[in-house]
Amino acid sequence: LSLSLYLPPSLPLSLPQGVSAPREFVSWLYLSAHRPLARHKLTLCGGEGPWYALLHLPLSAFRAAMSSEAEGVSPMEAEELPEEVGGTSPMEQVETPAPGQDSDDESSSDEEDSTGSEDDAEDHEDEPEVEVVTAVEWKERGNAEYKLKNYRAAIELYTKAIATDPTEPAFLNNRAAASIMLLQFKDALQDADRALSLDPGNPKYLMRAGKCNLSLGRFVEARRQFQTAAESPAEGGKYAQQAAHEVANLTKITRFQEMAAKAAESGQLNNALSSLSRAIELAPAADALRLDQARIYIKRGDLGEADRAASGILRKNSMHSEALFVRGLTFYKRGELEQALKHFQRALQGDPDHAEARTHLKQSRKLMRLKEEGNNAYKAGKLQEAAELYATALEVEPDMDAFNSKLWFNRAGVNAKLGNMDDAISDCSKALDLDQAYVKARLRRAQFYMDTEQYEEAVRDYQQASDDDPSNRELRSQLRGAKIELKKSKRKNYYKILGVTQDASDRDIKKAYRKMAMQFHPDRVQGEKEKEEAEARFQEIGQAYGVLSDPQKKARFDRGEDLEESGGGGGGGHHFSHADIFSQMFGGGGGFGGGGGGFRFGAGGGGGGFEF
């Protein structure tokens, strides 16, 4: 089925004789000249007079429209967002067939069917119908999307308008406006600059370019463009007030920068960050401001925030030299020197004169070399050389906490191997001073405390490590062991009393007892006070032997039990008799030189079995 509509070049719109249409249908036809639609397909063909194919519509929709009386219609105005431009009428640019010429459609092929081949007719029917859209129409569609805040869609439509007519600066200016709404200031600036090249001195385009430059941190160029726009007589000088407002913003930014620099110099880092944040609110895409802020974060020790700021810039420009250096500095401060070195090298590729990048590159290489040499010396058993290399590395960059904490940790291991336990503990403490979260340094110090029987300090370190990682069973076990040793240290240490180690054999324990008992027997000393001290020591020696010579008591003692509190001292729950042990060990009574004594100590001999 086909339908032919007659539309003379002049308004009002009309239909073939005997055909009427309601207002809505005629409006639809008229608007289609401005916004061509291809939602439905119906071939419109020509006959006598001028014909215009305006709309493809199903026949059912046309019949429904014919059910009402025709009414007049006036043209509809297009909305102006964000800027209206001049140009030829869309009607003048719509491609139409000449009077008397058939359209390339289904109805014009009826006559050809009788003379042409069937294949030719099929090929003709398959030809797609081309929608012709003018630059102004693309712009108006973009304006509609802009009004709906669909800025990406608006940019696509403005781009089509520019492709259709690249000489119209207003299309570029509109696309710049949409890009600004997406914070794409570099793209917006390119369009604004192109618009100015087509229409130099246009205050509207100058203002837009100035705002882009301000947001990007190009303050000198922004000020020049605002001042030029303010001096323009166009539109009665209406841009002077807007330009003055933007120049005031530039002045504020400069003041905020000065305040931030002064605060940072005096160590008021939070105030410096606050001032820079206020400046960034006025220039959100100013990379220089964000990198200044990143440097303050580094000074404050907030390396994560500094890294995020630099990384955001590098996502837009992977070869931004200053951003590469700042991000490299975050790796440098963390002690990740290989990553830092790579960033410093890339920064120098983009800016060979970047002095800070060059300096830190040299420092990174030096620190990596010294640490590696120290590690190699340690592995080779050259402990003193390793200690000296670590000490040299510690002097290179005193403020690099993360890396230096590892150097202190390594040197602690060297000092422990050398037997310098106090120095080893001190090195671990210095590592923790630089990095409180350095778990390995805390555990190493705890072990050194255990080795030197400083159990309270060991318990404190193990407790901290366990609190930081409560699911770690090994830490809980180490903590329990330290607590047992601490408890044991608060009671009598029978091993120390006898002068033996905990792994001493029964024979070693018996031998030590014989020696100590004979050395501290009260009969060997003169004087009342000395005799009392000897008696106390002699009793203690016997008590120690009574526990360590009994396998059950020894096991309980090794577990940390206090045998004196539990009534299981040297006497095993009953009265302890050191004389009994002494008698069993040496025979005879428990005294020297007395009535029943089997031993006598004298200077000139006598009847004793042993003489000392």
Short mmCIF file of C-alpha atoms in Angstrom, two decimals, residues 167-170 172 191-207 209 224-225 228-229 232-234:
data_model
loop_
_atom_site.label_atom_id
_atom_site.label_comp_id
_atom_site.label_asym_id
_atom_site.label_seq_id
_atom_site.Cartn_x
_atom_site.Cartn_y
_atom_site.Cartn_z
CA THR A 167 32.82 26.50 10.36
CA GLU A 168 30.16 27.38 12.95
CA PRO A 169 31.87 28.36 16.27
CA ALA A 170 28.64 28.13 18.26
CA LEU A 172 32.09 24.14 19.30
CA ASP A 191 36.73 23.50 21.56
CA ALA A 192 36.72 26.99 23.09
CA ASP A 193 40.06 27.79 21.43
CA ARG A 194 38.74 26.55 18.08
CA ALA A 195 35.64 28.68 18.48
CA LEU A 196 37.86 31.71 19.16
CA SER A 197 39.90 30.98 16.05
CA LEU A 198 36.68 31.16 14.03
CA ASP A 199 35.33 34.20 15.87
CA PRO A 200 38.25 36.07 17.51
CA GLY A 201 37.36 38.38 20.34
CA ASN A 202 33.91 36.90 20.98
CA PRO A 203 33.46 37.60 24.72
CA LYS A 204 31.29 34.52 25.26
CA TYR A 205 33.98 32.23 23.86
CA LEU A 206 36.67 34.13 25.78
CA MET A 207 34.79 33.57 29.03
CA ALA A 209 38.09 29.46 27.44
CA ARG A 224 44.22 37.56 30.15
CA GLN A 225 41.07 36.08 28.60
CA THR A 228 39.82 40.81 27.26
CA ALA A 229 36.19 39.70 27.64
CA SER A 232 34.57 43.84 24.86
CA PRO A 233 31.72 46.21 23.88
CA ALA A 234 29.68 43.29 22.51
#
